Tab-separated table of C-alpha atoms and ligand atoms in Angstrom:
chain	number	residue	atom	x	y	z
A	96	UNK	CA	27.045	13.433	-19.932
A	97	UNK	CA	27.981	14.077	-23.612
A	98	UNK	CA	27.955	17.647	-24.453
A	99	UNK	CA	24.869	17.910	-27.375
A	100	UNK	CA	26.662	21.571	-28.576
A	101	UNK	CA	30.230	19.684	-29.817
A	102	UNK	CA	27.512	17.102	-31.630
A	103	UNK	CA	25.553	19.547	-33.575
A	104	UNK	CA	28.822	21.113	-34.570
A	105	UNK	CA	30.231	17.829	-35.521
A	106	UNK	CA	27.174	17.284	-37.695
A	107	UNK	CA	27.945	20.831	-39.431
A	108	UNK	CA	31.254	20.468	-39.959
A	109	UNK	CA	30.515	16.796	-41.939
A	110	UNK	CA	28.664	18.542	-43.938
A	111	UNK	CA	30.910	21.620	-44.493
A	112	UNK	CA	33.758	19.180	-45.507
A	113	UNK	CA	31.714	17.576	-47.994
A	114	UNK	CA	31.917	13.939	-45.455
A	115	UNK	CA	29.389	11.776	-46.903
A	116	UNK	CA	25.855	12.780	-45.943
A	117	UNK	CA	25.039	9.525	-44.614
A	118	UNK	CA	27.821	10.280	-41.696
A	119	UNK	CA	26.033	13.231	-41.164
A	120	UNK	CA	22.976	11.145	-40.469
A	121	UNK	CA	23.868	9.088	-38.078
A	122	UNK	CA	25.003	11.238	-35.788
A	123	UNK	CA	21.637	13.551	-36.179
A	124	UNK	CA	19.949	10.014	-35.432
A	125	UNK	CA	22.311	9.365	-32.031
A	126	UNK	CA	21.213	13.081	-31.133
A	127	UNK	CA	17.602	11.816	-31.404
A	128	UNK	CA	17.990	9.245	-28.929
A	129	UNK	CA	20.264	10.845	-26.743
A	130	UNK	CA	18.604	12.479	-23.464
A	131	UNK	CA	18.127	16.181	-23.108
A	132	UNK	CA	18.663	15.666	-19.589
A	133	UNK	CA	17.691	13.390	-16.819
A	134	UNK	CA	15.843	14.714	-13.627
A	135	UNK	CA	13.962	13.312	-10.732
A	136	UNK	CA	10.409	13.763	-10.815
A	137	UNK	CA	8.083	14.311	-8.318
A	138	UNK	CA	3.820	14.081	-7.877
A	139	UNK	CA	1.424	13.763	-5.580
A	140	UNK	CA	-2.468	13.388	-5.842
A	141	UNK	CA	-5.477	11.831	-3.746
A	142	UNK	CA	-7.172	8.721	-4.111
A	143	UNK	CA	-8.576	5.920	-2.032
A	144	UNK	CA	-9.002	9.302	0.279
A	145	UNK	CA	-5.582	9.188	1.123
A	146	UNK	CA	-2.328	11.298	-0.668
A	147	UNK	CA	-0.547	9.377	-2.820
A	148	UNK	CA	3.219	9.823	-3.570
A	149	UNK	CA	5.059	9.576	-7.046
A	150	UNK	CA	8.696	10.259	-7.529
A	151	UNK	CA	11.045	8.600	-10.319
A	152	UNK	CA	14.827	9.616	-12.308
A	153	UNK	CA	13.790	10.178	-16.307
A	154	UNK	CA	15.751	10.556	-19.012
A	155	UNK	CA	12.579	11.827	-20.784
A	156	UNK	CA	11.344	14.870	-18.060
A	157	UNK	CA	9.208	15.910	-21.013
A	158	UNK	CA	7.097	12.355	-20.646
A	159	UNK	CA	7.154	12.087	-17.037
A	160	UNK	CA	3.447	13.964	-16.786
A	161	UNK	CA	1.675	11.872	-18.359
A	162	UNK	CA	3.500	9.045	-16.556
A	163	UNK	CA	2.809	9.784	-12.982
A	164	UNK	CA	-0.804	10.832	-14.451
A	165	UNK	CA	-1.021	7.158	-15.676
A	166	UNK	CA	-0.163	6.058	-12.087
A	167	UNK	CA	-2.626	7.682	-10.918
A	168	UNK	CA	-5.054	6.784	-13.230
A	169	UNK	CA	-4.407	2.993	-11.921
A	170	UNK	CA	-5.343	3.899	-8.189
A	171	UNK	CA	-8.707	5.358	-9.488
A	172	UNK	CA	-9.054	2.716	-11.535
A	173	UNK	CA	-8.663	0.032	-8.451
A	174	UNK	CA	-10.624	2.181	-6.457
A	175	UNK	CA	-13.778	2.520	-8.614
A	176	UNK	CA	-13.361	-1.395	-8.732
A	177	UNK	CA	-12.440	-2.042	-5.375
A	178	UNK	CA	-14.253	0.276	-2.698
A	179	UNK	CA	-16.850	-0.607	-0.413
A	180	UNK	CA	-18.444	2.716	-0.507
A	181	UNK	CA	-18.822	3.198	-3.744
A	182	UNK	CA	-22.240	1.611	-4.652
A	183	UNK	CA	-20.750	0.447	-8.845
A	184	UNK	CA	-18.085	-1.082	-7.375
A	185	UNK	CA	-17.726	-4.663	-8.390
A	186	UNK	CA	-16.658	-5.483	-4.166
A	187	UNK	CA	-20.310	-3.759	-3.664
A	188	UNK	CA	-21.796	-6.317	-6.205
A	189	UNK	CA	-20.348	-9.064	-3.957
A	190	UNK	CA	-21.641	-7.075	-1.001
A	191	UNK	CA	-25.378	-7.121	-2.250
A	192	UNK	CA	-25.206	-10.842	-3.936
A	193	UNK	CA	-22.808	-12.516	-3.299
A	194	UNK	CA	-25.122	-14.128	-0.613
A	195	UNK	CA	-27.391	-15.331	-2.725
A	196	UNK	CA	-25.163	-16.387	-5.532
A	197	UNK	CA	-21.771	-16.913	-6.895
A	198	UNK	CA	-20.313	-13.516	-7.829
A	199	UNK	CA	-17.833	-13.437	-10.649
A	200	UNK	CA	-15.802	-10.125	-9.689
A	201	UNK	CA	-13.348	-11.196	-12.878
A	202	UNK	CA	-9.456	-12.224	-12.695
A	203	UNK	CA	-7.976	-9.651	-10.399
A	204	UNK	CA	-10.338	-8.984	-7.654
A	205	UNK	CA	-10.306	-12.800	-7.469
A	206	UNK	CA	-6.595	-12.968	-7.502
A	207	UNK	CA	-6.406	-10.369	-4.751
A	208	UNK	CA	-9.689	-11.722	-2.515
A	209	UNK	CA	-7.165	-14.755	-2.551
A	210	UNK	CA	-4.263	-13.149	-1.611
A	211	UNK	CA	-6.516	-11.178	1.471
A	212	UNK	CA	-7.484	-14.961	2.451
A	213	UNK	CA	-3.907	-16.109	2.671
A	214	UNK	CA	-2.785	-13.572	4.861
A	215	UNK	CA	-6.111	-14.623	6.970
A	216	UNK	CA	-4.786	-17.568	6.977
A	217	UNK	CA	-1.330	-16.750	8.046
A	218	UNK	CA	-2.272	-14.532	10.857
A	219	UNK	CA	-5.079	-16.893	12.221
A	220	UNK	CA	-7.842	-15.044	11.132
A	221	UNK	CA	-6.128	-11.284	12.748
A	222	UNK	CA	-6.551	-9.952	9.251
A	223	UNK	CA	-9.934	-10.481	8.408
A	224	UNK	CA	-11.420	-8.767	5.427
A	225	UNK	CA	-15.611	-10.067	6.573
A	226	UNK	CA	-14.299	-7.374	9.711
A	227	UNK	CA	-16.611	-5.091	7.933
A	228	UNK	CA	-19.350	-6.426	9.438
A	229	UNK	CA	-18.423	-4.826	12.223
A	230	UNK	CA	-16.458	-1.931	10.530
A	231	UNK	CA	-19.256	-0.576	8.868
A	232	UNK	CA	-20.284	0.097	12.466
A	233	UNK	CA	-17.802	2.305	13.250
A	234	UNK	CA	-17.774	6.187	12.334
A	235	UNK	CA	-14.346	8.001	13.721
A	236	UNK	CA	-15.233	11.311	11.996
A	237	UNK	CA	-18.685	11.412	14.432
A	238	UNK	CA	-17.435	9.615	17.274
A	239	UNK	CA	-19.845	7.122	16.887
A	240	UNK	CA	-19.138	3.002	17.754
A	241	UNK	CA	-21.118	0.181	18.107
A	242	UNK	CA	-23.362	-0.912	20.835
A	243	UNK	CA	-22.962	-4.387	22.611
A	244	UNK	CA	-26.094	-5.461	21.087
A	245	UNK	CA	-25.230	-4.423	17.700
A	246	UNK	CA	-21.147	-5.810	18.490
A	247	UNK	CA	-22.576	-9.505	19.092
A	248	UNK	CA	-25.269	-9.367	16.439
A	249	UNK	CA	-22.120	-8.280	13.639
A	250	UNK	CA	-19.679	-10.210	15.229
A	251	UNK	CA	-21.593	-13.626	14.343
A	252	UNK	CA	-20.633	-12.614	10.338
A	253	UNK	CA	-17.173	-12.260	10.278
A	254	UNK	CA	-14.788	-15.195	9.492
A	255	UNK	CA	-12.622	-15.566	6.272
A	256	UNK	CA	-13.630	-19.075	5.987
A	257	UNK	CA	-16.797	-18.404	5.350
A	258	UNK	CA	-16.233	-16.532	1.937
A	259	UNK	CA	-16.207	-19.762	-0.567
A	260	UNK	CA	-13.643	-18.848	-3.119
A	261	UNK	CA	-14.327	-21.423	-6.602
A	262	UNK	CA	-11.137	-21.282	-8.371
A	263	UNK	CA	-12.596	-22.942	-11.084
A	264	UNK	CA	-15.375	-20.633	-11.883
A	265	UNK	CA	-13.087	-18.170	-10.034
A	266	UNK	CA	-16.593	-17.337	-8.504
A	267	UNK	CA	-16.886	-15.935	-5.075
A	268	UNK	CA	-19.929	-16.929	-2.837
A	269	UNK	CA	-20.406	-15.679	1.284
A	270	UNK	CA	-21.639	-18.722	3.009
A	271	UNK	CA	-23.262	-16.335	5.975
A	272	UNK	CA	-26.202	-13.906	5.045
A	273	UNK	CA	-25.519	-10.578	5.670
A	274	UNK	CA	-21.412	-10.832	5.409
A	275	UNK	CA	-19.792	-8.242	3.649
A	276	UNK	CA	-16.376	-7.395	2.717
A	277	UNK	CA	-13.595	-4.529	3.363
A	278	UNK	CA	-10.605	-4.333	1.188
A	279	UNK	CA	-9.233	-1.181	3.472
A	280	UNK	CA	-6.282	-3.519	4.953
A	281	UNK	CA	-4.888	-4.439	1.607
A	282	UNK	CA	-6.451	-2.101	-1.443
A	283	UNK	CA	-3.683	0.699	-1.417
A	284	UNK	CA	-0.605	-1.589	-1.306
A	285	UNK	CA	-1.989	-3.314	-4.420
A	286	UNK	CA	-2.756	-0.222	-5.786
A	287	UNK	CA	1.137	1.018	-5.116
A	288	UNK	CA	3.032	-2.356	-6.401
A	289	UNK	CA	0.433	-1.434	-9.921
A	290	UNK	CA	1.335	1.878	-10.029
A	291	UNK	CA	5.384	0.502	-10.134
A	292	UNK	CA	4.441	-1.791	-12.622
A	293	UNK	CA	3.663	0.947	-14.458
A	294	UNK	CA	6.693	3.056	-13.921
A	295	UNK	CA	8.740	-0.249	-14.707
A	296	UNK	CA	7.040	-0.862	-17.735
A	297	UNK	CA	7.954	2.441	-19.135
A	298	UNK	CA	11.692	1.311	-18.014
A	299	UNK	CA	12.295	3.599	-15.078
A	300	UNK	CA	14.705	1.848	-12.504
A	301	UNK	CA	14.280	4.142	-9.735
A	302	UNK	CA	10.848	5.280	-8.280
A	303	UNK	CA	9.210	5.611	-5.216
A	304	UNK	CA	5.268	4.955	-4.941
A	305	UNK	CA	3.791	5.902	-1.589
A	306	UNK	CA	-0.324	5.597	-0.798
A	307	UNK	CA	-0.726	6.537	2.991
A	308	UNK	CA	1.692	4.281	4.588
A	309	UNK	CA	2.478	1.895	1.435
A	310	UNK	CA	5.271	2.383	-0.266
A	311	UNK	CA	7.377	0.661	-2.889
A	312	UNK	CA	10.546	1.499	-3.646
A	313	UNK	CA	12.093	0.305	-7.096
A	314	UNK	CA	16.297	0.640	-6.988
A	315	UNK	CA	18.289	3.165	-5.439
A	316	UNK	CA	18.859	6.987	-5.189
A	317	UNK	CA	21.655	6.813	-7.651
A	318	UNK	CA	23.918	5.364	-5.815
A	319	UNK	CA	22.439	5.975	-2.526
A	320	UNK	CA	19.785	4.610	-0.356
A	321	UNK	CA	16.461	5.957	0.056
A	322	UNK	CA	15.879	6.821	3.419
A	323	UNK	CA	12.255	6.654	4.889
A	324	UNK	CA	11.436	7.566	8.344
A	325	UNK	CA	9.153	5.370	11.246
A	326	UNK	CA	6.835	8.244	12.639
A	327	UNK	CA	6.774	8.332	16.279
A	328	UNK	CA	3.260	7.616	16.760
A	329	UNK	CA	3.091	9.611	19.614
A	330	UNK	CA	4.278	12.863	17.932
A	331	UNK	CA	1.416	13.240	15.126
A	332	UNK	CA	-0.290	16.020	16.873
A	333	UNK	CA	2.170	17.802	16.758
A	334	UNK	CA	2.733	19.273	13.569
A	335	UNK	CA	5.793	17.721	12.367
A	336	UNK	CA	5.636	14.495	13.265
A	337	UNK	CA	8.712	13.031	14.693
A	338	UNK	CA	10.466	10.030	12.967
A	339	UNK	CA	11.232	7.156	15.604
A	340	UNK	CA	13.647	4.962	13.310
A	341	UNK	CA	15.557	6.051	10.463
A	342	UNK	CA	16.038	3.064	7.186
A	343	UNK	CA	18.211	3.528	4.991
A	344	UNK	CA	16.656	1.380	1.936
A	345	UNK	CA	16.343	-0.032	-1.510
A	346	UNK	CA	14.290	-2.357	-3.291
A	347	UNK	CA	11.485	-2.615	-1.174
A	348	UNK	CA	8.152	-2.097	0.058
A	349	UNK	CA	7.366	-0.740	3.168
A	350	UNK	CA	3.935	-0.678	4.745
A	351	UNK	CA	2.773	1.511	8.235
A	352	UNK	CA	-0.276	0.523	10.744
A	353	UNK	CA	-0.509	2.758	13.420
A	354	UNK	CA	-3.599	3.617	15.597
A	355	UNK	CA	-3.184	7.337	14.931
A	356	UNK	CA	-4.165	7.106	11.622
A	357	UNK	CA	-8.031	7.218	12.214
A	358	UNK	CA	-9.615	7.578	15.830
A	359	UNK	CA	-11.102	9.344	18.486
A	360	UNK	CA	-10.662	9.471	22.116
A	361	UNK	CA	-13.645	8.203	24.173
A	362	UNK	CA	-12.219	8.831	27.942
A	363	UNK	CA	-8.161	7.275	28.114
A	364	UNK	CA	-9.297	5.095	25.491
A	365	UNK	CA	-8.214	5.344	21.961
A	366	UNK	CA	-11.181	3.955	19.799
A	367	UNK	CA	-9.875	3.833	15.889
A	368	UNK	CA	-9.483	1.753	12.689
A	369	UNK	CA	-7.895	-1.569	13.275
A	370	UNK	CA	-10.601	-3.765	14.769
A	371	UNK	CA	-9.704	-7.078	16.135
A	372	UNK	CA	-12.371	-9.686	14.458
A	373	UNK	CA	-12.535	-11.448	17.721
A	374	UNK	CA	-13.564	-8.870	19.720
A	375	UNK	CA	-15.293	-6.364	17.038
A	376	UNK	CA	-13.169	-3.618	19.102
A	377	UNK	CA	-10.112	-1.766	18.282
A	378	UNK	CA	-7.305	-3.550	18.249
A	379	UNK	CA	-5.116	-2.833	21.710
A	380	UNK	CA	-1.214	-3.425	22.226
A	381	UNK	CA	0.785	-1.584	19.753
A	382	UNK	CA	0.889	1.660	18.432
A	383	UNK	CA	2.848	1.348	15.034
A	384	UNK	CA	3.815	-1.749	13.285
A	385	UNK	CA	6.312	-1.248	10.215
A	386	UNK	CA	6.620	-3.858	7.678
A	387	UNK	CA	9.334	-4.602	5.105
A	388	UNK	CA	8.372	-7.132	2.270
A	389	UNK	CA	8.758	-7.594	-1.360
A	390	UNK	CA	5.492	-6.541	-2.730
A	391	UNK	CA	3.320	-3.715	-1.069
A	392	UNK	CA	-0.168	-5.752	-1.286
A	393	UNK	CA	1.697	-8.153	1.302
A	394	UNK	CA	2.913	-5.614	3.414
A	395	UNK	CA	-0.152	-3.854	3.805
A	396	UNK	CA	-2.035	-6.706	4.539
A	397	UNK	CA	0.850	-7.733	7.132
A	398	UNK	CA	1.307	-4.597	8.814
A	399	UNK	CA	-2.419	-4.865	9.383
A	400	UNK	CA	-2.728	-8.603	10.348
A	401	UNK	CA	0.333	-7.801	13.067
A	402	UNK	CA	-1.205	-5.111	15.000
A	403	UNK	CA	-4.015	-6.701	15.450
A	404	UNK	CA	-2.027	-9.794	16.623
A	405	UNK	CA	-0.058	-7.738	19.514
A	406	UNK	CA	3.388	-7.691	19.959
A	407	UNK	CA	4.651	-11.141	21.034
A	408	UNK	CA	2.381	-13.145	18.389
A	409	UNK	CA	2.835	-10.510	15.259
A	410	UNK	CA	6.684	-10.668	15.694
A	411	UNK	CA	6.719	-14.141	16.188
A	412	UNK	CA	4.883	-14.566	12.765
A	413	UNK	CA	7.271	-12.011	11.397
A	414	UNK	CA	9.895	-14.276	12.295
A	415	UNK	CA	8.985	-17.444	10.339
A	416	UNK	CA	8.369	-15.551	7.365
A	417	UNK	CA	11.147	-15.283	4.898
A	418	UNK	CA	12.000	-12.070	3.240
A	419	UNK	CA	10.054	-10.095	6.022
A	420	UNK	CA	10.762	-8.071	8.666
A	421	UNK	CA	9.111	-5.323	10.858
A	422	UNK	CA	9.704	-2.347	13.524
A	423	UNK	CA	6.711	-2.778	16.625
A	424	UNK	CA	6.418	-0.001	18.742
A	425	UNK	CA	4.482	-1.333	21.521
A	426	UNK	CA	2.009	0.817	23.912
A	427	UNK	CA	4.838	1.840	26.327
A	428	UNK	CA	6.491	3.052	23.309
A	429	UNK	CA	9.072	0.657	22.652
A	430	UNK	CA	10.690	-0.635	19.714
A	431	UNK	CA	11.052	-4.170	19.197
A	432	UNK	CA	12.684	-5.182	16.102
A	433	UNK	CA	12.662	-8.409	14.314
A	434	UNK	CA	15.669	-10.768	13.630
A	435	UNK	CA	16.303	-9.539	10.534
A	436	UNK	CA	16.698	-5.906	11.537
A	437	UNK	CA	18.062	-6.620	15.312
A	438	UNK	CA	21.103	-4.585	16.204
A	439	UNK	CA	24.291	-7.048	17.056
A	440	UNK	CA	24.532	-7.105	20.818
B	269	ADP	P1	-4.186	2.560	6.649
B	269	ADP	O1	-5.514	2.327	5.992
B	269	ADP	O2	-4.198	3.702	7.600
B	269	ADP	O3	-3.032	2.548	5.708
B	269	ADP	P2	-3.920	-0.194	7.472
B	269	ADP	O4	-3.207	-0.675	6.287
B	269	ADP	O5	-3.490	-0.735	8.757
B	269	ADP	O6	-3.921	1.368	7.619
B	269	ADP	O7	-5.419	-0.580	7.243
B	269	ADP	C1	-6.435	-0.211	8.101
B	269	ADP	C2	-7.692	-0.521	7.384
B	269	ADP	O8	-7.804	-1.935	7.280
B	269	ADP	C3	-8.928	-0.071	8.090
B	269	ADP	O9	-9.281	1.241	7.741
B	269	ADP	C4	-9.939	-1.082	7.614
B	269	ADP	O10	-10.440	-0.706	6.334
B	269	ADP	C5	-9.127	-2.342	7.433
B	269	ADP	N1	-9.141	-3.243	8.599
B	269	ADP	C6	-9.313	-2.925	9.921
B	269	ADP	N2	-9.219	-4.017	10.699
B	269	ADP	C7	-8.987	-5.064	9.854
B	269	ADP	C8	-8.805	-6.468	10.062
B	269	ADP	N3	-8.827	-7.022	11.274
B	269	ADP	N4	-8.597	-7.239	8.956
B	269	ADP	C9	-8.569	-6.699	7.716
B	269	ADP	N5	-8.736	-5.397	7.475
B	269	ADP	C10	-8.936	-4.583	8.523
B	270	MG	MG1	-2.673	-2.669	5.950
């Protein structure tokens, strides 16, 4: 780092000695641009009702604020846009009309509605986002699911294929009555790969975005890696949770599904958020699935899709995908690992 002090009294002593002024000058002008000091930076707020996670290395501490305040201006902004529960959200708009006609929900709800249908695709319909149907059912906080009548009735409305996407028009029109949509399995990962956009824009090079259990992560630590721990899903009660895995990591985007998250206990049976769109019930099999990925919108949606596909069909999808890899901890509490991460024997 240079030392600012022997620069000022460089300046003065230009100007002592008569030096031409203009030498003077420029170095007042490399002072300008020079950093005070460089720091890492650290914020947290709430949105999408869930904490979200800021940390980057400035040069400029004095601008980071407003920075991390922009980030999280971006998740309200994608919330307001893209919840289900808020009535003037455009995804509500689809909810009330889009049954009767073609919805325009403009360029990036339709870009990401797109990207929710691939993954459907993908997974064989495991990630679902018309799961609402049946979601919407559901009420951890109370303790309150479904009925079997009201399970078969809501089950008949979800299926991906049904949501006609015109990528012309770039119009979106539900081809059942009475579908709706859920963007829970895939909102917050979008939201974190914006927020780094924003961060990158401003030309930080290492940051850390974290929503829940997204997370991007843009560089390095300086040098070293950042190192993110797999809860033990089993340990959440307990205060501290425990960390199951240790990664050592860069570059990345990391996304957590884990039945602990959300639920209630009816009995020995552990009713909570990730519903199987076959069966309308919470998906059984695993208890965490980690996912590593390029982009956080794909991990989300992936670390979703894979728990509800169980632990021999979600790692064997995780296997033909390049660039992608995952920790499963099943429901005897086992790791499995996929290729990419597999210890040598
Ligand atoms: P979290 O919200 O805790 O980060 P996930 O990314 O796994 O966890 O997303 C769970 C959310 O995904 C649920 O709260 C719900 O909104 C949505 N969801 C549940 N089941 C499905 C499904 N089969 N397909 C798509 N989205 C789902
Ligand atoms: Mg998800």
């Amino acid at each position: 780092m240079l030392n600012c002090s022997l620069l000022v009294r460089a300046v003065q002593q230009n100007v002592e000695n008569g030096a031409p002024l203009w030498r003077g000058l420029a170095l007042v002008t490399l002072l300008a641009v020079l950093p005070a000091h460089a720091e890492w930076y650290n914020a947290e707020s709430t949105a999408m009702t869930t904490r979200i996670g800021v940390e980057f290395w400035t040069e400029m501490p004095d601008a980071a604020p407003a920075l991390a305040e922009a980030v999280f201006a971006e998740f309200r902004r994608i919330e307001a846009l893209m919840s289900s529960y808020r009535p003037t959200s455009v995804l509500s708009k689809i909810n009330r009309d889009a049954a009767n006609a073609a919805v325009s929900p403009g360029d990036e709800l339709f870009a990401l509605i797109q990207q929710a249908q691939a993954i459907s695709r993908l997974s064989d319909g495991a990630f679902d986002i018309t799961f609402s149907s049946v979601g919407v059912l559901y009420d951890y906080r109370e303790h309150r699911r479904p009925d079997e009548q009201a399970l078969k009735q809501a089950l008949r409305l979800i299926d991906y294929r049904k949501i006609e996407m015109d990528s012309d028009k770039r119009t979106v029109r539900f081809l059942l009555p009475g579908m709706r949509l859920d963007l829970g399995g895939i909102a917050k990962g979008y939201a974190v790969d914006r927020g780094l956009a924003i961060l990158q824009a401003a030309g930080i090079l290492h940051a850390r975005v974290s929503a829940g259990g997204d997370m991007r992560l843009l560089g390095d630590r300086l040098g070293k890696p950042w190192v993110l721990g797999v809860k033990d899903p089993r340990s959440m009660k307990a205060g501290t949770p425990e960390n199951a895995v240790i990664l050592p990591l860069a570059d990345t985007a990391v996304s957590t599904s884990g039945d602990y998250e959300r639920f209630y206990m009816d009995g020995d049976e552990r009713v909570h958020h990730i519903v199987s769109p076959k069966t309308g019930q919470s998906a059984s099999g695993l208890q965490s699935v980690t996912v590593l990925g390029p982009d956080a919108t794909t991990t989300d949606g992936l670390s979703t899709a894979i728990f509800v596909l169980g632990l021999e069909k979600g790692l064997a999808l995780v296997n033909r995908l390049n660039g992608i890899d995952a920790i499963l901890i099943d429901q005897n509490h086992r790791l499995h690992y996929s290729t990419g991460l597999a210890p040598p024997n």
